[in-house]
Coordinates of C-alpha atoms in Angstrom, one line a residue:
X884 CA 9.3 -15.7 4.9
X885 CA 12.5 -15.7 2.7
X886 CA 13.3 -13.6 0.1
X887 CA 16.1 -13.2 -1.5
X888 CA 18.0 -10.0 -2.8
X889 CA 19.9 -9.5 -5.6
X890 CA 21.4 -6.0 -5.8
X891 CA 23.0 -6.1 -9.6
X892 CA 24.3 -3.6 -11.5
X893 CA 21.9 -3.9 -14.0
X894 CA 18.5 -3.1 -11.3
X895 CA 20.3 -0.7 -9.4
X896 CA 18.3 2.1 -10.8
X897 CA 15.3 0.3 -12.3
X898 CA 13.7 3.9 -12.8
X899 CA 16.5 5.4 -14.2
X900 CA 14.1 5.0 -17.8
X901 CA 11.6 7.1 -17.5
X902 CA 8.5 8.2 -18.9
X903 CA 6.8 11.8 -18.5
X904 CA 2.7 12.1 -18.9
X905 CA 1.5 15.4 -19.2
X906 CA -2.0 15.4 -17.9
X907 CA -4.8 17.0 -19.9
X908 CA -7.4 15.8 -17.8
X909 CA -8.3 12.6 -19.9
X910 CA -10.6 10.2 -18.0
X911 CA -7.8 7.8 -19.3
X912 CA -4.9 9.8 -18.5
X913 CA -4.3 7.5 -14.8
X914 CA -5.3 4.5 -17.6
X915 CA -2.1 5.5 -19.7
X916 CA -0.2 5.6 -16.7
X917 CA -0.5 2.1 -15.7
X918 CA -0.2 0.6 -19.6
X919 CA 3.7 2.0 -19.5
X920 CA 3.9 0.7 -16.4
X921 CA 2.7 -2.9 -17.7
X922 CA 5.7 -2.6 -20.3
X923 CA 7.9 -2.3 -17.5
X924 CA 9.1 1.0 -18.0
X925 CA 8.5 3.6 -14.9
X926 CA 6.4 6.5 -15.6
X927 CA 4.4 9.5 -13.9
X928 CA 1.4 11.6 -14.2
X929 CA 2.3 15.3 -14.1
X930 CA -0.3 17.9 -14.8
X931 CA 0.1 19.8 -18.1
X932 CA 1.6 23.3 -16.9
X933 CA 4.5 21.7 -15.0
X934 CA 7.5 23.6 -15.4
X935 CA 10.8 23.8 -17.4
X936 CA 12.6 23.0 -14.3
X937 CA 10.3 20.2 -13.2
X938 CA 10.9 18.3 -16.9
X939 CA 14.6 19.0 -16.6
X940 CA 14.3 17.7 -12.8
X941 CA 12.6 14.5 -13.7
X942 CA 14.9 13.9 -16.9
X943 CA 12.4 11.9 -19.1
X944 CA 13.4 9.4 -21.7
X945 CA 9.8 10.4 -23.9
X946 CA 7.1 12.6 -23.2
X947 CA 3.7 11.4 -24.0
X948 CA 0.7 14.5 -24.3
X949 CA -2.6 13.0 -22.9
X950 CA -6.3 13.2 -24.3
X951 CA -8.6 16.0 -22.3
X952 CA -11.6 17.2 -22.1
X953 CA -11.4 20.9 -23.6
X954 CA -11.1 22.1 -27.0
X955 CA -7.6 23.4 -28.7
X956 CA -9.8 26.2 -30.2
X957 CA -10.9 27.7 -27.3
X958 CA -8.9 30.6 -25.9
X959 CA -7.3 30.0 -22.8
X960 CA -7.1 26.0 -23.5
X961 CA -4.5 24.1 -22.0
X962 CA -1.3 23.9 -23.7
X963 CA 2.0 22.0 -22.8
X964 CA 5.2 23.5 -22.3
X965 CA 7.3 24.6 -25.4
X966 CA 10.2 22.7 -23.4
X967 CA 8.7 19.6 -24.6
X968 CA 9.4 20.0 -28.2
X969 CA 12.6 21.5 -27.7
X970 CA 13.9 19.0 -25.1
X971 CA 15.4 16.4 -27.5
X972 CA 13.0 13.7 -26.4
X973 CA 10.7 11.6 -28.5
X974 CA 7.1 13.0 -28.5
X975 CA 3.9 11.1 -28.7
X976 CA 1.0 13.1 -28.7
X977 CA -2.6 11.3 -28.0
X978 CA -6.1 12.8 -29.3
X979 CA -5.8 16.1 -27.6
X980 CA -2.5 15.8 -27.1
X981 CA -2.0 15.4 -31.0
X982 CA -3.7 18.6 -31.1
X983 CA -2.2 21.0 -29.3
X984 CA 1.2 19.3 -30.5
X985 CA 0.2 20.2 -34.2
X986 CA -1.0 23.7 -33.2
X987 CA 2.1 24.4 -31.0
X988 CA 4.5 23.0 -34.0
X989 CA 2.6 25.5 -36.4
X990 CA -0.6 23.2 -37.4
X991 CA -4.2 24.0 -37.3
X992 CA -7.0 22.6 -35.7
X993 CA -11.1 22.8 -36.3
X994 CA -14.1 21.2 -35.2
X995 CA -15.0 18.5 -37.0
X996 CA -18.1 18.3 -38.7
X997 CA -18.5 15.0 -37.6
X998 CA -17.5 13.7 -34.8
X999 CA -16.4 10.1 -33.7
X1000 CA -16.3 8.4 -30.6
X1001 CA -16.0 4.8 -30.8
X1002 CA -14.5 2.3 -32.9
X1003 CA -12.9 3.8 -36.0
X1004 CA -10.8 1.8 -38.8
X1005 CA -7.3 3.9 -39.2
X1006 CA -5.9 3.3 -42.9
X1007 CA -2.3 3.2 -42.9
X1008 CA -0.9 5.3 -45.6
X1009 CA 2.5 5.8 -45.1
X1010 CA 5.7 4.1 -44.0
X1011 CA 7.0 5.1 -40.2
X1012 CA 9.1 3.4 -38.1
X1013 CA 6.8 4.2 -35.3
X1014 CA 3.9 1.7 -37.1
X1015 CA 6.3 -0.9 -38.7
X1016 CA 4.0 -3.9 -39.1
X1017 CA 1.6 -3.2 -36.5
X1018 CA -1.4 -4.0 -38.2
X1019 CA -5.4 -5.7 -37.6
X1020 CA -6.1 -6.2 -41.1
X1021 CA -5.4 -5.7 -44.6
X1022 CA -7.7 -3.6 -47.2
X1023 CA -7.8 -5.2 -50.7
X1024 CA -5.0 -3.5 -51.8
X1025 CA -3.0 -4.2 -49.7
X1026 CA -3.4 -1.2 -46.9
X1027 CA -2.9 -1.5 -43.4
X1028 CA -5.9 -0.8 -41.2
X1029 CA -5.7 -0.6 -37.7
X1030 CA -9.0 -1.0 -35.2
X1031 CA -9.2 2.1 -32.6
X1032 CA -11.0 3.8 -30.2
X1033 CA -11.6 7.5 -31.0
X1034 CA -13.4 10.3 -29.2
X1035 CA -13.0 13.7 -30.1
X1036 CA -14.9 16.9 -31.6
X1037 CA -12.0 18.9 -33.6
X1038 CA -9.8 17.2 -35.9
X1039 CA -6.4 18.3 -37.0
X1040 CA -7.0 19.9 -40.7
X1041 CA -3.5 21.0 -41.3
X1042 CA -0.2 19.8 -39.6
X1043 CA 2.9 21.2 -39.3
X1044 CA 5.4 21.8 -42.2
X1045 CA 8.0 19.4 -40.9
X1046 CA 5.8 16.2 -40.1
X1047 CA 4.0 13.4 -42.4
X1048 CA 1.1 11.9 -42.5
X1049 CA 1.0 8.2 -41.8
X1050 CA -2.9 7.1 -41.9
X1051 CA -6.1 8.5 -41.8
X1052 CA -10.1 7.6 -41.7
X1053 CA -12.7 8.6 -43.3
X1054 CA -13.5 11.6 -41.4
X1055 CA -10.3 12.3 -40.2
X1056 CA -7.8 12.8 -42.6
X1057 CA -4.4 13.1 -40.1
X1058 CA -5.2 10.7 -38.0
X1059 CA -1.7 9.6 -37.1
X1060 CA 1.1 12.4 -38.2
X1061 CA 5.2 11.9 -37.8
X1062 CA 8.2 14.0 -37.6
X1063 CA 10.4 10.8 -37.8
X1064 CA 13.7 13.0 -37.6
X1065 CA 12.6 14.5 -34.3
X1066 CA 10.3 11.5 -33.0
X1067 CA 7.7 13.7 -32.7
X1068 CA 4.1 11.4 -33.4
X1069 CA 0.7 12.5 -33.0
X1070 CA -2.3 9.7 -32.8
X1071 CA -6.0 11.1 -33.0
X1072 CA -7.0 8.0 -31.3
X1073 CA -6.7 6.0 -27.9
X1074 CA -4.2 3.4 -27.5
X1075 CA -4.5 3.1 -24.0
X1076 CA -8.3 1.4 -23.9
X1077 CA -8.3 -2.2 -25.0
X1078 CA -11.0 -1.2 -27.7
X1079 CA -7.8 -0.1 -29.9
X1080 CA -6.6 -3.7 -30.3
X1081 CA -2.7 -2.7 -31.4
X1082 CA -2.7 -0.4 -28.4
X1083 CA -0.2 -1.7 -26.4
X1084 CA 1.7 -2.6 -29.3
X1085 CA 2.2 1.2 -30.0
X1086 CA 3.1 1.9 -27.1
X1087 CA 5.8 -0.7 -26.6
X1088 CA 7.0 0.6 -29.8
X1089 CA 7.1 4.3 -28.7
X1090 CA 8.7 3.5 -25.8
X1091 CA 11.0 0.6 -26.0
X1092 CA 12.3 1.0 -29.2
X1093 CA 11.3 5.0 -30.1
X1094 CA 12.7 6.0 -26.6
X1095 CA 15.1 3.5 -25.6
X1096 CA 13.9 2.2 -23.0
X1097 CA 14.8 -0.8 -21.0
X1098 CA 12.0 -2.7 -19.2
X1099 CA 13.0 -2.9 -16.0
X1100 CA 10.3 -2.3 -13.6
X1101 CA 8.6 -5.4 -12.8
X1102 CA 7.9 -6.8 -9.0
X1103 CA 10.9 -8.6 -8.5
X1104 CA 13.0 -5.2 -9.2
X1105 CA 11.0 -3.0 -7.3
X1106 CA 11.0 -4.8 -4.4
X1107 CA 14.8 -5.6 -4.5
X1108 CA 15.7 -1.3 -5.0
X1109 CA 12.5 -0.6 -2.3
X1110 CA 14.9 -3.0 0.4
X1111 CA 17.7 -1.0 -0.5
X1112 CA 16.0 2.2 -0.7
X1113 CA 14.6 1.5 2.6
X1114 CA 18.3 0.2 4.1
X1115 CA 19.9 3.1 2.9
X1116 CA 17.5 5.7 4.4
X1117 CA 16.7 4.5 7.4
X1118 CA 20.3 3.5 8.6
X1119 CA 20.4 2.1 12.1
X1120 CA 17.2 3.7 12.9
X1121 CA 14.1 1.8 14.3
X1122 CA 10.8 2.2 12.1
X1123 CA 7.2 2.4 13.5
X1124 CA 4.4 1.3 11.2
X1125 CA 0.6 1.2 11.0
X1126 CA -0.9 -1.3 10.0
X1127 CA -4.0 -1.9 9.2
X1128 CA -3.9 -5.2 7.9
X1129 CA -5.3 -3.9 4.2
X1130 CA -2.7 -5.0 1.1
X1131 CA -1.2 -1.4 1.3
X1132 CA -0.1 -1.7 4.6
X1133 CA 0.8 -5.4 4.5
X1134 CA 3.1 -4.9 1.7
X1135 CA 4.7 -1.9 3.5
X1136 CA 5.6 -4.2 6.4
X1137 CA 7.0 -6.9 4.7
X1138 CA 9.4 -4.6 2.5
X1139 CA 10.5 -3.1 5.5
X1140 CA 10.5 -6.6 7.9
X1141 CA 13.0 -7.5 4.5
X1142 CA 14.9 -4.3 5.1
X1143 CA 15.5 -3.3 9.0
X1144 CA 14.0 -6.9 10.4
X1145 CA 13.1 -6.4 14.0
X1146 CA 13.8 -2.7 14.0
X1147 CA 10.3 -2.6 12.1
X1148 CA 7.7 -2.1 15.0
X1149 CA 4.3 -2.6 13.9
X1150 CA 1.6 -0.2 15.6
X1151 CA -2.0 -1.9 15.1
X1152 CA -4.9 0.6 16.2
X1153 CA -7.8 -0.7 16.9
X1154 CA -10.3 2.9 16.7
X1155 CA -13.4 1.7 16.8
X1156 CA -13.4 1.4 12.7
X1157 CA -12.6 -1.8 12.5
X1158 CA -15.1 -5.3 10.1
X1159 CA -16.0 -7.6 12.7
X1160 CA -13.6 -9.5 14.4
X1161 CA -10.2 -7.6 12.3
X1162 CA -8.3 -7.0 15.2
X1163 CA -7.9 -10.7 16.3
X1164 CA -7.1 -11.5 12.9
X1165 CA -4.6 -9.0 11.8
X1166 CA -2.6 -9.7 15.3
X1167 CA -3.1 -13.8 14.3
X1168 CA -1.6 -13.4 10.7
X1169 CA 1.2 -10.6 11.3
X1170 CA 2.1 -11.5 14.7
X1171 CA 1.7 -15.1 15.1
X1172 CA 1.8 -16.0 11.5
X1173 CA 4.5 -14.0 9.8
X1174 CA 6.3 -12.9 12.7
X1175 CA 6.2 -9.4 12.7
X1176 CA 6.9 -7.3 15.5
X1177 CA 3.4 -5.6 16.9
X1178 CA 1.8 -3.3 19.5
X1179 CA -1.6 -3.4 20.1
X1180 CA -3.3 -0.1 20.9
X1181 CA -6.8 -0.1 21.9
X1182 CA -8.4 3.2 21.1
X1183 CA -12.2 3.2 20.3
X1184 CA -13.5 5.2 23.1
X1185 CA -10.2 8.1 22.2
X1186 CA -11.3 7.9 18.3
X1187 CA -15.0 8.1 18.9
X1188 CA -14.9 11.3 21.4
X1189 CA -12.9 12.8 19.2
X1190 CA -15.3 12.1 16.3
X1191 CA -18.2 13.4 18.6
X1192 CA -20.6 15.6 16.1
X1193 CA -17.9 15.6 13.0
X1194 CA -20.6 15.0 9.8
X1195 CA -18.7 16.2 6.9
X1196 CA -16.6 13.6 5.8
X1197 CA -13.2 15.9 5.0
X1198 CA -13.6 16.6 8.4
X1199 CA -13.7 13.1 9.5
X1200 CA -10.9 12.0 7.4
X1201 CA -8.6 14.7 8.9
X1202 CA -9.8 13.8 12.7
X1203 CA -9.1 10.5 11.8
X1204 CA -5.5 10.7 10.8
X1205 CA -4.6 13.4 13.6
X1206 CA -5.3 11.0 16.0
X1207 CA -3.4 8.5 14.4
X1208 CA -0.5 10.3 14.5
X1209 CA -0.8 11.4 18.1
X1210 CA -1.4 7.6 18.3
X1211 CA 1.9 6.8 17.1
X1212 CA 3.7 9.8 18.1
X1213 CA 3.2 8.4 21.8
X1214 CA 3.4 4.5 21.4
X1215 CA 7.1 5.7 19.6
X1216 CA 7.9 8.1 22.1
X1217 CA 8.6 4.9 23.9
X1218 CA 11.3 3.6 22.0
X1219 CA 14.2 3.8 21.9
X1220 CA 15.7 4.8 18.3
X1221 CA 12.7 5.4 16.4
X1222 CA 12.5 8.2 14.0
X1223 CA 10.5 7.5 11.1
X1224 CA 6.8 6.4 10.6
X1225 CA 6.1 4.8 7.6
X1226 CA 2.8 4.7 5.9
X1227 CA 1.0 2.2 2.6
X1228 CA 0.2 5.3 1.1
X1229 CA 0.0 4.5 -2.8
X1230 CA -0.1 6.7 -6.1
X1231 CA -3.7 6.7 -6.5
X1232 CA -3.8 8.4 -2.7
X1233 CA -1.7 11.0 -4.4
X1234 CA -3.3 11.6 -7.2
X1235 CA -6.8 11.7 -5.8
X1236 CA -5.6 13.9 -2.7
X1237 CA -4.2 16.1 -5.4
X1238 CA -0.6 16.5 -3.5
X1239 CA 1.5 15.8 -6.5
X1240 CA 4.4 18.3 -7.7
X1241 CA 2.5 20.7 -9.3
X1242 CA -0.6 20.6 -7.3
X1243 CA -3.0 21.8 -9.7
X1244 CA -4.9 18.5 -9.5
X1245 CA -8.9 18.5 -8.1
X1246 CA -9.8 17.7 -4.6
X1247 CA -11.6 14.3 -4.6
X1248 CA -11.3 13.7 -1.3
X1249 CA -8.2 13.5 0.8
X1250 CA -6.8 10.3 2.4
X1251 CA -5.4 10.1 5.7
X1252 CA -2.4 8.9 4.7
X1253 CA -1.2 11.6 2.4
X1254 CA -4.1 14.6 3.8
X1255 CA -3.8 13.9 7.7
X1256 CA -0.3 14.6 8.6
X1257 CA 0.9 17.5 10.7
X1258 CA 2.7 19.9 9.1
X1259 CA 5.4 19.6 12.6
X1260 CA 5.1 16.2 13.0
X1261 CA 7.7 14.6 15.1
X1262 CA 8.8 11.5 12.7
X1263 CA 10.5 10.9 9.5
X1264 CA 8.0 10.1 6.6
X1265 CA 8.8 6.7 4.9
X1266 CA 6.5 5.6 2.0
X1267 CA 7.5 3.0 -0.1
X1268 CA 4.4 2.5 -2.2
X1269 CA 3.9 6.1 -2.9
X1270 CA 4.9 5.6 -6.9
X1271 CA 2.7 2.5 -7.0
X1272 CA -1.0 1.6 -8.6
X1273 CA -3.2 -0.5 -6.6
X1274 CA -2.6 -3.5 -9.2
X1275 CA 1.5 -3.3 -8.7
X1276 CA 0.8 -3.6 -5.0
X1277 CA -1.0 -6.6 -5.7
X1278 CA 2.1 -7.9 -7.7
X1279 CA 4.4 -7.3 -5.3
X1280 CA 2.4 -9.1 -2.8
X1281 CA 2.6 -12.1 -4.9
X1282 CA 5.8 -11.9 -5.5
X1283 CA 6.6 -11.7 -1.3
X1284 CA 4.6 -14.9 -0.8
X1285 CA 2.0 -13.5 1.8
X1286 CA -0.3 -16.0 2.1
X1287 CA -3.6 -16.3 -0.8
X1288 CA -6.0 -15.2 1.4
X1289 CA -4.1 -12.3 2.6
X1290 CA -3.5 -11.5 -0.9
X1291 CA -6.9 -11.3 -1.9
X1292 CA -8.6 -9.2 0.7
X1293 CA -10.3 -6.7 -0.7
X1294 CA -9.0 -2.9 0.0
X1295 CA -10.6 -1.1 3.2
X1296 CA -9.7 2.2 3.4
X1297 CA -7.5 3.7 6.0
X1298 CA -10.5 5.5 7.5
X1299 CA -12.7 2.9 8.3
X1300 CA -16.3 2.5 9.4
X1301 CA -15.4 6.1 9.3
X1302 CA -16.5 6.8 5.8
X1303 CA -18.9 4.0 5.6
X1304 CA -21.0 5.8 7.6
X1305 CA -22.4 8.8 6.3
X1306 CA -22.9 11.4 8.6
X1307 CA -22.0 11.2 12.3
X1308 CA -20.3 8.3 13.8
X1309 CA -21.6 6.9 16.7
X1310 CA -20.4 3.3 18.5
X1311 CA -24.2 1.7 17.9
X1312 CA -23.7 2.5 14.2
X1313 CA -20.4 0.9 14.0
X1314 CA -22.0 -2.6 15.9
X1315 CA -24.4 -2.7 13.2
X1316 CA -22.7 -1.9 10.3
X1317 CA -20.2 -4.1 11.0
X1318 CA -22.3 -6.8 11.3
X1319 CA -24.2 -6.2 8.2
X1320 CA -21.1 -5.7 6.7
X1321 CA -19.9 -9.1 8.2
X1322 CA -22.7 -10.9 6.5
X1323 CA -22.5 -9.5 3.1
X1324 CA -19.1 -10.6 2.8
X1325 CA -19.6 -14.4 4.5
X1326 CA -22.4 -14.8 1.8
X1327 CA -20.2 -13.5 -0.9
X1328 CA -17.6 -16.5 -0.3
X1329 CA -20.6 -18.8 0.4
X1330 CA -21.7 -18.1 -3.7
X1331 CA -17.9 -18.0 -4.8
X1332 CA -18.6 -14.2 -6.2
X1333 CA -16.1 -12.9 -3.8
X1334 CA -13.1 -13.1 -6.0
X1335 CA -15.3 -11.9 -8.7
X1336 CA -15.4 -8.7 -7.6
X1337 CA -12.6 -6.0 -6.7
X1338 CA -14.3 -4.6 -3.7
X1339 CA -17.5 -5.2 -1.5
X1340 CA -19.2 -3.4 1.7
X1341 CA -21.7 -2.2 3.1
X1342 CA -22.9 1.4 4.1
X1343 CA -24.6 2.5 6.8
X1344 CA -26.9 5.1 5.8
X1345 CA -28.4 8.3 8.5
X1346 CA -31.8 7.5 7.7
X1347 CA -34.9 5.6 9.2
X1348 CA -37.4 3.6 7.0
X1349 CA -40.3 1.7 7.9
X1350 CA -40.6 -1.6 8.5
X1351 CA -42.6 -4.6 9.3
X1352 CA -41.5 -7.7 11.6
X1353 CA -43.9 -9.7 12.4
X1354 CA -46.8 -8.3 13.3
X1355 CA -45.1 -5.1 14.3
X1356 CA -44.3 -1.7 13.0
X1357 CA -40.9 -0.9 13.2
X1358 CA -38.7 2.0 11.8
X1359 CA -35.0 1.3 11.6
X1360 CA -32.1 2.6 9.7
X1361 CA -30.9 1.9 6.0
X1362 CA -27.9 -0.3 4.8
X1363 CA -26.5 -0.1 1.4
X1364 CA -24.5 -2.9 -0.4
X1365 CA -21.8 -1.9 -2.7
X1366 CA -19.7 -4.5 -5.1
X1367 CA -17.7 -2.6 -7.9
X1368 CA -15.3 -4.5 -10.6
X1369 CA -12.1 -2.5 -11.3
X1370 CA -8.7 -3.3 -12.5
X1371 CA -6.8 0.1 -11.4
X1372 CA -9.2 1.4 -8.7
X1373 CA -9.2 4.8 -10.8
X1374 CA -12.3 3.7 -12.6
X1375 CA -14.9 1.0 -11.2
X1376 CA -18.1 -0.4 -12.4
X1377 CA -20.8 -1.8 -10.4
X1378 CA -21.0 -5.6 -10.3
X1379 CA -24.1 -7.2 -11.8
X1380 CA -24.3 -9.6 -8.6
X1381 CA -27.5 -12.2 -9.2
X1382 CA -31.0 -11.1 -7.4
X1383 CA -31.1 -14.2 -5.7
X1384 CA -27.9 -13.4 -4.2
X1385 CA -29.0 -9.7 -3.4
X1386 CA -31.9 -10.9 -2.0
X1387 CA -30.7 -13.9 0.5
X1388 CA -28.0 -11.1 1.7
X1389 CA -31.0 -8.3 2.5
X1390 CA -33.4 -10.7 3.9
X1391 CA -30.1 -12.0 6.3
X1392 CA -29.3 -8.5 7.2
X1393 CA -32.9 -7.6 8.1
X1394 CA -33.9 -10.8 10.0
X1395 CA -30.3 -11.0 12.2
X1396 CA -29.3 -7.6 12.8
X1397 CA -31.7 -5.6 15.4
X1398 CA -32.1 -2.0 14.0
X1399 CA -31.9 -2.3 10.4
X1400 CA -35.2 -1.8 8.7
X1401 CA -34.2 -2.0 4.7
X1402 CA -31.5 -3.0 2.6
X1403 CA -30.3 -1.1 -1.1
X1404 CA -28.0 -1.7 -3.4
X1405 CA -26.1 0.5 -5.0
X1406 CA -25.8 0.7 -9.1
X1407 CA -23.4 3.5 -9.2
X1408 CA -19.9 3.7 -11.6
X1409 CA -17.0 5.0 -11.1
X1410 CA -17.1 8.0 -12.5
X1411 CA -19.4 9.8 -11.4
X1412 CA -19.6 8.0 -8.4
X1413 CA -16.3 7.1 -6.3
X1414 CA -16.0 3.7 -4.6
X1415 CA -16.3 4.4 -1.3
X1416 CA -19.6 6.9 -0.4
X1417 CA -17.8 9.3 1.5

């Protein structure tokens, strides 16, 4: 694998433009995040009561205020920092966001007595730089009018004595509002979703042109300042990494293969976790294949005793990842030079593991990467993906040449089998969910559906249902098929996968693997559901 690296000037500091996102806890706030990212302009997700110093630390070209779920009349409701507005930083303020802006700034806010959620036309009224020619159609006389996607209960009904109004709709008569001297602009609706068809167009303006800043974060730039990152922190040092053989993982190796070469030592575990057959072909591709330096440990009896009557799945999660650690701990114990373990911990990981700055964030669920670690653990911490969504991963991956069908595995979480089957794990459920599992995805690439959707499995459920084969009774456990469709992993719907298809997969799983009884399939979004059932 070549690659070649240009350190310039110019992408020495690709996320020295920056973008700050305070969080009100919209659905779309993760959404928003990955949009600015898309410009090419480096952003993050902080949660709204961050702190003068932690604005100040991160230095922010713009500020953008989320959407959220509350109400700017309620007591107590969120509010963002009067930093913000004193900063000297443009200021674009979305639905909620818009409101608390206008209240803060010396606005008012009410509930609207009628509310919209869905698509909304947004007349154009006024001239601002901000909306300069961005446009879906044309009124008779000559009005702009702009196609959104609104969703909110109170409505701004006076705004501040210093800003405009630029457009409005029927029932919302400040539905975009400017300071143009202070670049402070407040949209009622959502420019994020793709229902508001300009969306992306306003925020490239706000950001490229309002802010200043230079799109520089695209895959060939990260990758080139990750190598040097990596070069510059880790020094002479020798690296120990495990992989897994998922994208995260993969992509972590190959950055730092790029960076330290054979001072990268790859630690592949086999626990016990594993799809059918993974071991042989993660040690075929990364060993044999791409040339990376690996040590096989085999540890499914060490994972599974220690696993021994763990049912919650927090629990398991954390058992999981201590024993990683104590796995690697060991295996780089000896050799010589090692001092850091690095992990394909991403941003979603963060985010949903709720280990950002400000920590105010809602347990999901942890991940082992980012909830497992001892707090005295005896190597450096190197994660190079850790300010990345899923989707740039997958860029980047592209952009390092891995092979297609590496590229387009479909994500298996660090934990295995381990939350795929709910309740205790034992080693006869692992045999047969992994052959059910095995199945499922064979027939998927048999129909050509598998690169139709974002992930497939299969669940192995802690319950025994009745069944007939031939002309016996039997009473054998419960599988459940899951295929979601997802662009950013953040949000997920369940794929609409034919019957036919559903139904030649369950009547494999049923007549070739001995102890499963029934098959279901699982219709369940993301929200309220997560991916993965556990």
């Amino acid at each position: 694998m070549q690659y070649l690296i240009i350190r310039s000037k110019m992408n020495r500091n690709i996320d020295n433009y920056r973008i700050l996102i305070l969080d009100f806890g919209s659905q779309y706030s993760q959404l928003l995040a990955r949009r600015i990212r898309e410009i090419g302009v480096y952003c993050k997700l902080w949660d709204w009561n961050i702190t003068v110093e932690q604005i100040q630390e991160f230095n922010p070209n713009g500020i953008i205020l989320s959407g959220g779920p509350e109400s700017t009349i309620q007591k107590k409701s969120p509010r963002a920092p009067e930093y913000v507005f004193t900063a000297g930083v443009p200021v674009l303020g979305v639905c909620y966001g818009m409101q608390t802006m206008a209240m803060q700034l010396g606005g008012y806010v009410k509930k609207s007595e009628k509310s919209e959620f869905g698509y909304a036309q947004v007349n154009i009224i006024a001239k601002s730089k901000m909306f300069h020619d961005i446009r879906d159609s044309e009124k008779k006389d000559g009005t702009p009018v702009l196609d959104v996607w609104m969703s909110h209960n109170d409505i701004v009904t006076e705004i501040p004595s210093d800003f405009i109004v630029i457009a409005s709709t029927d029932n919302c008569p400040y539905a975009i509002i400017a300071n143009e001297e202070k670049k402070f602009y407040g949209i009622q609706f959502h420019p994020e979703v793709t229902h508001t068809r300009q969306g992306q167009r306003i925020l490239k303006r706000f950001i490229l042109e309002i802010c200043g800043c230079k799109a520089l974060w695209n895959p060939a730039n990260i990758i080139d300042d990750a190598i040097w990152s990596l070069r510059k922190q880790v020094g002479t040092d020798s690296v120990i990494l495990g992989l897994s053989g998922g994208i995260d993982s993969a992509v972590t190796a190959l950055l730092l293969d790029l960076a330290i070469g054979k001072r990268l030592i790859c630690v592949f575990v086999d626990n016990g976790l594993l799809r059918l057959n993974e071991g042989q072909q993660v040690t075929e591709m990364f060993g044999e294949k791409l040339g990376l330096n690996i040590i096989h440990v085999k540890a499914a009896k060490r994972f599974l005793k220690a696993l021994a009557g763990i049912t919650n799945p927090e629990d398991k999660r954390q058992t999981i990842g201590r024993v990683f650690i104590e796995i690697f701990n060991e295996e780089a114990s000896k050799i010589p030079q090692v001092k850091w373990l690095a992990q394909g911990t991403i941003y979603s990981d963060v985010i949903e593991s709720a280990t950002s700055k400000t920590g105010k964030a809602r347990v999901i669920k942890s991940h082992h990467n980012v909830g497992g670690l001892p707090k005295k653990m005896k190597l450096g911490l190197i994660e190079p993906l850790k300010n990345l969504f899923k989707d740039e991963v997958r860029k980047l991956d592209i952009e390092l040449g891995q092979p297609y069908n590496m590229q387009n595995l479909h994500p298996f979480p660090g934990p295995g089998l381990g939350v795929r089957i709910l309740g205790e794990i034992k080693e006869e459920y692992c045999n047969i969910l992994r052959h059910a599992d095995a199945i499922f995805i064979e027939e998927l690439h048999k129909a050509n559906l598998y690169n139709t959707v974002s992930q497939a499995f299969t669940v192995f459920l802690p319950i025994r249902s009745v069944g007939v084969m031939g002309d016996n009774r039997t009473y054998d456990w419960v599988v459940s098929l899951r295929a979601v469709e997802t662009t950013d992993f953040m949000t997920a719907h369940w794929a609409r996968l034919p019957y036919d298809f559903l139904g030649c997969v369950s009547n494999r799983i049923i007549n070739e693997v001995t102890g499963i009884s029934r098959v279901v399939y699982d219709i369940s979004s993301k929200p309220p559901a997560t991916i993965e059932w556990e």
